[in-house]
């Protein structure tokens, strides 16, 4: 069992991982992750002390609360207890975050945000359930369509009454990431839901649209800095350590 998974298993009484409309929340210890990029805004709040992460240029950022915009490459450092919010770009709460980044209050990279130190799940849940008022409704419709499963770009563009070229331009200007990356984020969301429902890692990979368990693991590590076997004890804390080890076969 890797050290990160062991740390989560030992703190199973306090660790949690929830997925709601427009957001996900992890609370518990963090570990030294590999570099990765999210398809969502990330807000990291230290329950005690400071949160710490390193950006792509090697600069270490420390603060009671840190904000990372989508597609910003970073690496989390080990911290005893954190609340980590993943705010999806299509929800109203993301509008607030975009406004602060565009205004220069936070900037386009990792930024300290001490005003968010008291941010609660309820704060995010209420705004996360409402659609963005800033993104083009056609883009929101395209994102919703991709959340249900893979759709080719020509078919997706036709659904929202745009040409593929115009849709790609809208995605670049407003979302700042390829729609394929957003599609993978939706697959990871479905993976978490499947694991919580009691599916094995292999089953969760299949129902989420990944080629196999190794494919799932590569994408989760790239987009969240985690592996499925690490989050499994948090989602299903009653799982014995030996069961986790058996279920993570192929998680390399």
Tab-separated table of N, CA and C in Angstrom, residues 37-138:
chain	number	residue	atom	x	y	z
A	37	UNK	N	-2.975	19.184	-13.571
A	37	UNK	CA	-3.803	20.334	-13.929
A	37	UNK	C	-5.267	19.922	-13.835
A	38	UNK	N	-6.076	20.767	-13.233
A	38	UNK	CA	-7.502	20.488	-13.094
A	38	UNK	C	-8.282	21.106	-14.244
A	39	UNK	N	-9.461	20.555	-14.491
A	39	UNK	CA	-10.409	21.181	-15.402
A	39	UNK	C	-11.377	22.056	-14.613
A	40	UNK	N	-11.064	22.306	-13.356
A	40	UNK	CA	-11.910	23.100	-12.465
A	40	UNK	C	-11.028	24.062	-11.679
A	41	UNK	N	-11.648	25.080	-11.104
A	41	UNK	CA	-10.941	25.890	-10.119
A	41	UNK	C	-10.695	25.031	-8.880
A	42	UNK	N	-9.559	25.232	-8.242
A	42	UNK	CA	-9.275	24.546	-6.986
A	42	UNK	C	-9.075	25.593	-5.893
A	43	UNK	N	-9.780	25.410	-4.788
A	43	UNK	CA	-9.602	26.252	-3.608
A	43	UNK	C	-9.131	25.352	-2.488
A	44	UNK	N	-7.975	25.641	-1.937
A	44	UNK	CA	-7.378	24.822	-0.884
A	44	UNK	C	-7.325	25.651	0.392
A	45	UNK	N	-7.988	25.182	1.436
A	45	UNK	CA	-8.052	25.902	2.709
A	45	UNK	C	-7.431	25.036	3.792
A	46	UNK	N	-6.452	25.577	4.491
A	46	UNK	CA	-5.820	24.847	5.595
A	46	UNK	C	-6.712	24.928	6.829
A	47	UNK	N	-7.037	23.788	7.414
A	47	UNK	CA	-7.821	23.773	8.639
A	47	UNK	C	-6.990	24.347	9.782
A	48	UNK	N	-5.690	24.081	9.761
A	48	UNK	CA	-4.750	24.669	10.726
A	48	UNK	C	-3.447	24.949	9.985
A	49	UNK	N	-2.797	26.038	10.328
A	49	UNK	CA	-1.541	26.378	9.667
A	49	UNK	C	-1.766	26.896	8.259
A	50	UNK	N	-0.933	26.448	7.322
A	50	UNK	CA	-1.000	26.930	5.954
A	50	UNK	C	-1.027	25.778	4.953
A	51	UNK	N	-1.679	26.009	3.842
A	51	UNK	CA	-1.610	25.088	2.704
A	51	UNK	C	-0.363	25.435	1.896
A	52	UNK	N	0.173	24.451	1.188
A	52	UNK	CA	1.395	24.691	0.414
A	52	UNK	C	1.338	23.938	-0.904
A	53	UNK	N	1.772	24.621	-1.959
A	53	UNK	CA	1.889	23.970	-3.265
A	53	UNK	C	2.969	24.654	-4.078
A	54	UNK	N	3.447	23.951	-5.090
A	54	UNK	CA	4.543	24.423	-5.940
A	54	UNK	C	4.003	24.602	-7.349
A	55	UNK	N	4.357	25.740	-7.990
A	55	UNK	CA	3.899	25.953	-9.360
A	55	UNK	C	4.884	25.354	-10.353
A	56	UNK	N	4.583	25.472	-11.641
A	56	UNK	CA	5.380	24.821	-12.677
A	56	UNK	C	6.804	25.361	-12.758
A	57	UNK	N	7.022	26.586	-12.286
A	57	UNK	CA	8.367	27.161	-12.306
A	57	UNK	C	9.167	26.836	-11.055
A	58	UNK	N	8.562	26.096	-10.114
A	58	UNK	CA	9.266	25.692	-8.903
A	58	UNK	C	9.063	26.594	-7.716
A	59	UNK	N	8.242	27.647	-7.844
A	59	UNK	CA	7.986	28.569	-6.731
A	59	UNK	C	6.988	27.938	-5.770
A	60	UNK	N	7.308	27.985	-4.480
A	60	UNK	CA	6.432	27.433	-3.448
A	60	UNK	C	5.498	28.527	-2.931
A	61	UNK	N	4.206	28.222	-2.893
A	61	UNK	CA	3.194	29.162	-2.416
A	61	UNK	C	2.619	28.624	-1.113
A	62	UNK	N	2.560	29.482	-0.095
A	62	UNK	CA	2.009	29.092	1.200
A	62	UNK	C	1.028	30.155	1.676
A	63	UNK	N	-0.133	29.735	2.142
A	63	UNK	CA	-1.140	30.655	2.677
A	63	UNK	C	-2.223	29.832	3.355
A	64	UNK	N	-3.051	30.495	4.141
A	64	UNK	CA	-4.159	29.784	4.784
A	64	UNK	C	-5.164	29.311	3.744
A	65	UNK	N	-5.239	30.022	2.600
A	65	UNK	CA	-6.112	29.594	1.501
A	65	UNK	C	-5.442	29.939	0.183
A	66	UNK	N	-5.461	29.002	-0.752
A	66	UNK	CA	-4.869	29.183	-2.073
A	66	UNK	C	-5.911	28.872	-3.142
A	67	UNK	N	-5.843	29.630	-4.248
A	67	UNK	CA	-6.735	29.399	-5.388
A	67	UNK	C	-5.892	29.062	-6.609
A	68	UNK	N	-6.307	28.016	-7.334
A	68	UNK	CA	-5.621	27.607	-8.560
A	68	UNK	C	-6.648	27.604	-9.693
A	69	UNK	N	-6.484	28.444	-10.728
A	69	UNK	CA	-7.421	28.423	-11.855
A	69	UNK	C	-7.288	27.131	-12.659
A	70	UNK	N	-8.273	26.822	-13.487
A	70	UNK	CA	-8.185	25.627	-14.340
A	70	UNK	C	-6.944	25.674	-15.228
A	71	UNK	N	-6.371	24.503	-15.461
A	71	UNK	CA	-5.261	24.292	-16.390
A	71	UNK	C	-3.931	24.873	-15.902
A	72	UNK	N	-3.853	25.319	-14.669
A	72	UNK	CA	-2.586	25.787	-14.106
A	72	UNK	C	-1.869	24.592	-13.477
A	73	UNK	N	-0.689	24.299	-13.960
A	73	UNK	CA	0.049	23.124	-13.498
A	73	UNK	C	0.634	23.395	-12.116
A	74	UNK	N	0.484	22.435	-11.203
A	74	UNK	CA	0.944	22.635	-9.829
A	74	UNK	C	1.110	21.292	-9.141
A	75	UNK	N	1.711	21.341	-7.968
A	75	UNK	CA	1.940	20.130	-7.171
A	75	UNK	C	1.626	20.446	-5.716
A	76	UNK	N	0.760	19.658	-5.102
A	76	UNK	CA	0.413	19.838	-3.698
A	76	UNK	C	1.534	19.301	-2.812
A	77	UNK	N	1.775	19.972	-1.696
A	77	UNK	CA	2.731	19.487	-0.703
A	77	UNK	C	1.970	18.914	0.492
A	78	UNK	N	2.645	18.082	1.253
A	78	UNK	CA	2.001	17.398	2.377
A	78	UNK	C	1.515	18.397	3.424
A	79	UNK	N	0.265	18.237	3.851
A	79	UNK	CA	-0.343	19.076	4.882
A	79	UNK	C	-1.263	18.189	5.716
A	80	UNK	N	-1.337	18.467	7.006
A	80	UNK	CA	-2.072	17.584	7.910
A	80	UNK	C	-3.562	17.550	7.641
A	81	UNK	N	-4.190	18.714	7.441
A	81	UNK	CA	-5.644	18.742	7.292
A	81	UNK	C	-6.047	19.895	6.401
A	82	UNK	N	-6.757	19.589	5.311
A	82	UNK	CA	-7.176	20.588	4.333
A	82	UNK	C	-8.643	20.407	3.978
A	83	UNK	N	-9.260	21.499	3.516
A	83	UNK	CA	-10.518	21.425	2.781
A	83	UNK	C	-10.192	21.836	1.348
A	84	UNK	N	-10.456	20.959	0.406
A	84	UNK	CA	-10.126	21.212	-0.997
A	84	UNK	C	-11.415	21.200	-1.810
A	85	UNK	N	-11.738	22.353	-2.405
A	85	UNK	CA	-12.915	22.474	-3.249
A	85	UNK	C	-12.485	22.458	-4.713
A	86	UNK	N	-13.165	21.661	-5.539
A	86	UNK	CA	-13.012	21.688	-6.982
A	86	UNK	C	-14.285	22.311	-7.544
A	87	UNK	N	-14.182	23.535	-8.051
A	87	UNK	CA	-15.351	24.277	-8.526
A	87	UNK	C	-15.383	24.221	-10.049
A	88	UNK	N	-16.418	23.607	-10.605
A	88	UNK	CA	-16.486	23.406	-12.042
A	88	UNK	C	-16.824	24.713	-12.760
A	89	UNK	N	-16.236	24.944	-13.938
A	89	UNK	CA	-16.322	26.269	-14.582
A	89	UNK	C	-17.698	26.644	-15.084
A	90	UNK	N	-18.633	25.699	-15.182
A	90	UNK	CA	-19.951	26.010	-15.721
A	90	UNK	C	-20.939	26.483	-14.671
A	91	UNK	N	-20.523	26.589	-13.400
A	91	UNK	CA	-21.459	26.962	-12.340
A	91	UNK	C	-21.277	28.425	-11.929
A	92	UNK	N	-22.283	28.950	-11.212
A	92	UNK	CA	-22.282	30.359	-10.836
A	92	UNK	C	-21.138	30.703	-9.874
A	93	UNK	N	-20.729	29.755	-9.030
A	93	UNK	CA	-19.636	30.060	-8.103
A	93	UNK	C	-18.340	30.325	-8.871
A	94	UNK	N	-18.163	29.644	-10.002
A	94	UNK	CA	-16.968	29.877	-10.819
A	94	UNK	C	-16.947	31.293	-11.386
A	95	UNK	N	-18.123	31.898	-11.599
A	95	UNK	CA	-18.167	33.285	-12.079
A	95	UNK	C	-17.445	34.212	-11.101
A	96	UNK	N	-17.657	33.991	-9.810
A	96	UNK	CA	-16.995	34.825	-8.799
A	96	UNK	C	-15.477	34.667	-8.876
A	97	UNK	N	-15.045	33.427	-9.081
A	97	UNK	CA	-13.611	33.170	-9.140
A	97	UNK	C	-12.998	33.769	-10.402
A	98	UNK	N	-13.688	33.640	-11.530
A	98	UNK	CA	-13.193	34.232	-12.773
A	98	UNK	C	-13.082	35.743	-12.650
A	99	UNK	N	-14.077	36.368	-12.024
A	99	UNK	CA	-14.068	37.818	-11.879
A	99	UNK	C	-12.841	38.294	-11.099
A	100	UNK	N	-12.500	37.571	-10.039
A	100	UNK	CA	-11.343	37.962	-9.239
A	100	UNK	C	-10.037	37.765	-10.005
A	101	UNK	N	-9.990	36.693	-10.812
A	101	UNK	CA	-8.773	36.442	-11.598
A	101	UNK	C	-8.617	37.475	-12.701
A	102	UNK	N	-9.707	37.783	-13.408
A	102	UNK	CA	-9.656	38.747	-14.506
A	102	UNK	C	-9.340	40.140	-13.995
A	103	UNK	N	-9.867	40.487	-12.823
A	103	UNK	CA	-9.639	41.827	-12.277
A	103	UNK	C	-8.211	42.013	-11.782
A	104	UNK	N	-7.460	40.902	-11.707
A	104	UNK	CA	-6.088	40.987	-11.210
A	104	UNK	C	-5.976	40.857	-9.711
A	105	UNK	N	-7.118	40.680	-9.039
A	105	UNK	CA	-7.085	40.552	-7.585
A	105	UNK	C	-6.286	39.329	-7.165
A	106	UNK	N	-6.421	38.250	-7.937
A	106	UNK	CA	-5.676	37.034	-7.647
A	106	UNK	C	-4.619	36.726	-8.687
A	107	UNK	N	-4.835	37.118	-9.919
A	107	UNK	CA	-3.893	36.789	-10.970
A	107	UNK	C	-4.273	35.487	-11.652
A	108	UNK	N	-3.471	35.101	-12.635
A	108	UNK	CA	-3.809	33.943	-13.453
A	108	UNK	C	-3.147	32.653	-12.988
A	109	UNK	N	-2.313	32.722	-11.956
A	109	UNK	CA	-1.653	31.530	-11.440
A	109	UNK	C	-2.120	31.204	-10.036
A	110	UNK	N	-1.306	30.489	-9.278
A	110	UNK	CA	-1.625	30.178	-7.886
A	110	UNK	C	-1.605	31.474	-7.083
A	111	UNK	N	-2.667	31.715	-6.318
A	111	UNK	CA	-2.778	32.971	-5.577
A	111	UNK	C	-3.264	32.721	-4.159
A	112	UNK	N	-2.758	33.526	-3.223
A	112	UNK	CA	-3.255	33.487	-1.853
A	112	UNK	C	-4.621	34.170	-1.813
A	113	UNK	N	-5.552	33.587	-1.074
A	113	UNK	CA	-6.907	34.141	-0.958
A	113	UNK	C	-7.371	34.007	0.491
A	114	UNK	N	-6.770	34.764	1.414
A	114	UNK	CA	-7.123	34.618	2.836
A	114	UNK	C	-8.590	34.884	3.124
A	115	UNK	N	-9.271	35.648	2.238
A	115	UNK	CA	-10.690	35.922	2.461
A	115	UNK	C	-11.555	34.677	2.331
A	116	UNK	N	-10.994	33.589	1.783
A	116	UNK	CA	-11.759	32.352	1.624
A	116	UNK	C	-11.490	31.346	2.739
A	117	UNK	N	-10.813	31.766	3.782
A	117	UNK	CA	-10.439	30.809	4.833
A	117	UNK	C	-11.655	30.198	5.529
A	118	UNK	N	-12.793	30.903	5.538
A	118	UNK	CA	-14.003	30.382	6.185
A	118	UNK	C	-14.983	29.786	5.180
A	119	UNK	N	-14.560	29.572	3.950
A	119	UNK	CA	-15.447	29.026	2.929
A	119	UNK	C	-15.984	27.665	3.368
A	120	UNK	N	-17.297	27.487	3.239
A	120	UNK	CA	-17.928	26.235	3.653
A	120	UNK	C	-18.517	25.513	2.449
A	121	UNK	N	-18.833	24.250	2.631
A	121	UNK	CA	-19.455	23.493	1.557
A	121	UNK	C	-20.810	24.082	1.196
A	122	UNK	N	-21.529	24.597	2.169
A	122	UNK	CA	-22.827	25.185	1.894
A	122	UNK	C	-22.699	26.399	0.971
A	123	UNK	N	-21.657	27.214	1.191
A	123	UNK	CA	-21.421	28.369	0.318
A	123	UNK	C	-21.260	27.927	-1.135
A	124	UNK	N	-20.480	26.876	-1.338
A	124	UNK	CA	-20.205	26.390	-2.689
A	124	UNK	C	-21.419	25.665	-3.258
A	125	UNK	N	-22.122	24.905	-2.426
A	125	UNK	CA	-23.255	24.119	-2.903
A	125	UNK	C	-24.339	25.017	-3.500
A	126	UNK	N	-24.663	26.109	-2.847
A	126	UNK	CA	-25.749	26.965	-3.306
A	126	UNK	C	-25.453	27.572	-4.672
A	127	UNK	N	-24.245	28.108	-4.841
A	127	UNK	CA	-23.875	28.713	-6.122
A	127	UNK	C	-23.471	27.662	-7.140
A	128	UNK	N	-23.026	26.509	-6.678
A	128	UNK	CA	-22.633	25.446	-7.594
A	128	UNK	C	-23.818	24.836	-8.326
A	129	UNK	N	-24.996	24.938	-7.722
A	129	UNK	CA	-26.188	24.365	-8.341
A	129	UNK	C	-26.767	25.264	-9.423
A	130	UNK	N	-26.305	26.522	-9.492
A	130	UNK	CA	-26.825	27.449	-10.500
A	130	UNK	C	-25.854	27.540	-11.669
A	131	UNK	N	-26.368	27.652	-12.904
A	131	UNK	CA	-25.471	27.753	-14.063
A	131	UNK	C	-24.780	29.098	-14.124
A	132	UNK	N	-23.641	29.117	-14.761
A	132	UNK	CA	-22.887	30.358	-14.951
A	132	UNK	C	-23.726	31.393	-15.687
A	133	UNK	N	-23.608	32.639	-15.243
A	133	UNK	CA	-24.256	33.741	-15.943
A	133	UNK	C	-23.322	34.433	-16.903
A	134	UNK	N	-22.041	33.989	-16.945
A	134	UNK	CA	-21.039	34.618	-17.800
A	134	UNK	C	-20.753	33.813	-19.059
A	135	UNK	N	-20.763	32.496	-18.968
A	135	UNK	CA	-20.449	31.672	-20.122
A	135	UNK	C	-21.628	31.665	-21.102
A	136	UNK	N	-21.306	31.583	-22.379
A	136	UNK	CA	-22.317	31.545	-23.425
A	136	UNK	C	-23.236	30.332	-23.209
A	137	UNK	N	-24.564	30.524	-23.294
A	137	UNK	CA	-25.485	29.393	-23.089
A	137	UNK	C	-25.214	28.219	-24.027
A	138	UNK	N	-24.708	28.505	-25.236
A	138	UNK	CA	-24.398	27.417	-26.162
A	138	UNK	C	-23.222	26.589	-25.653
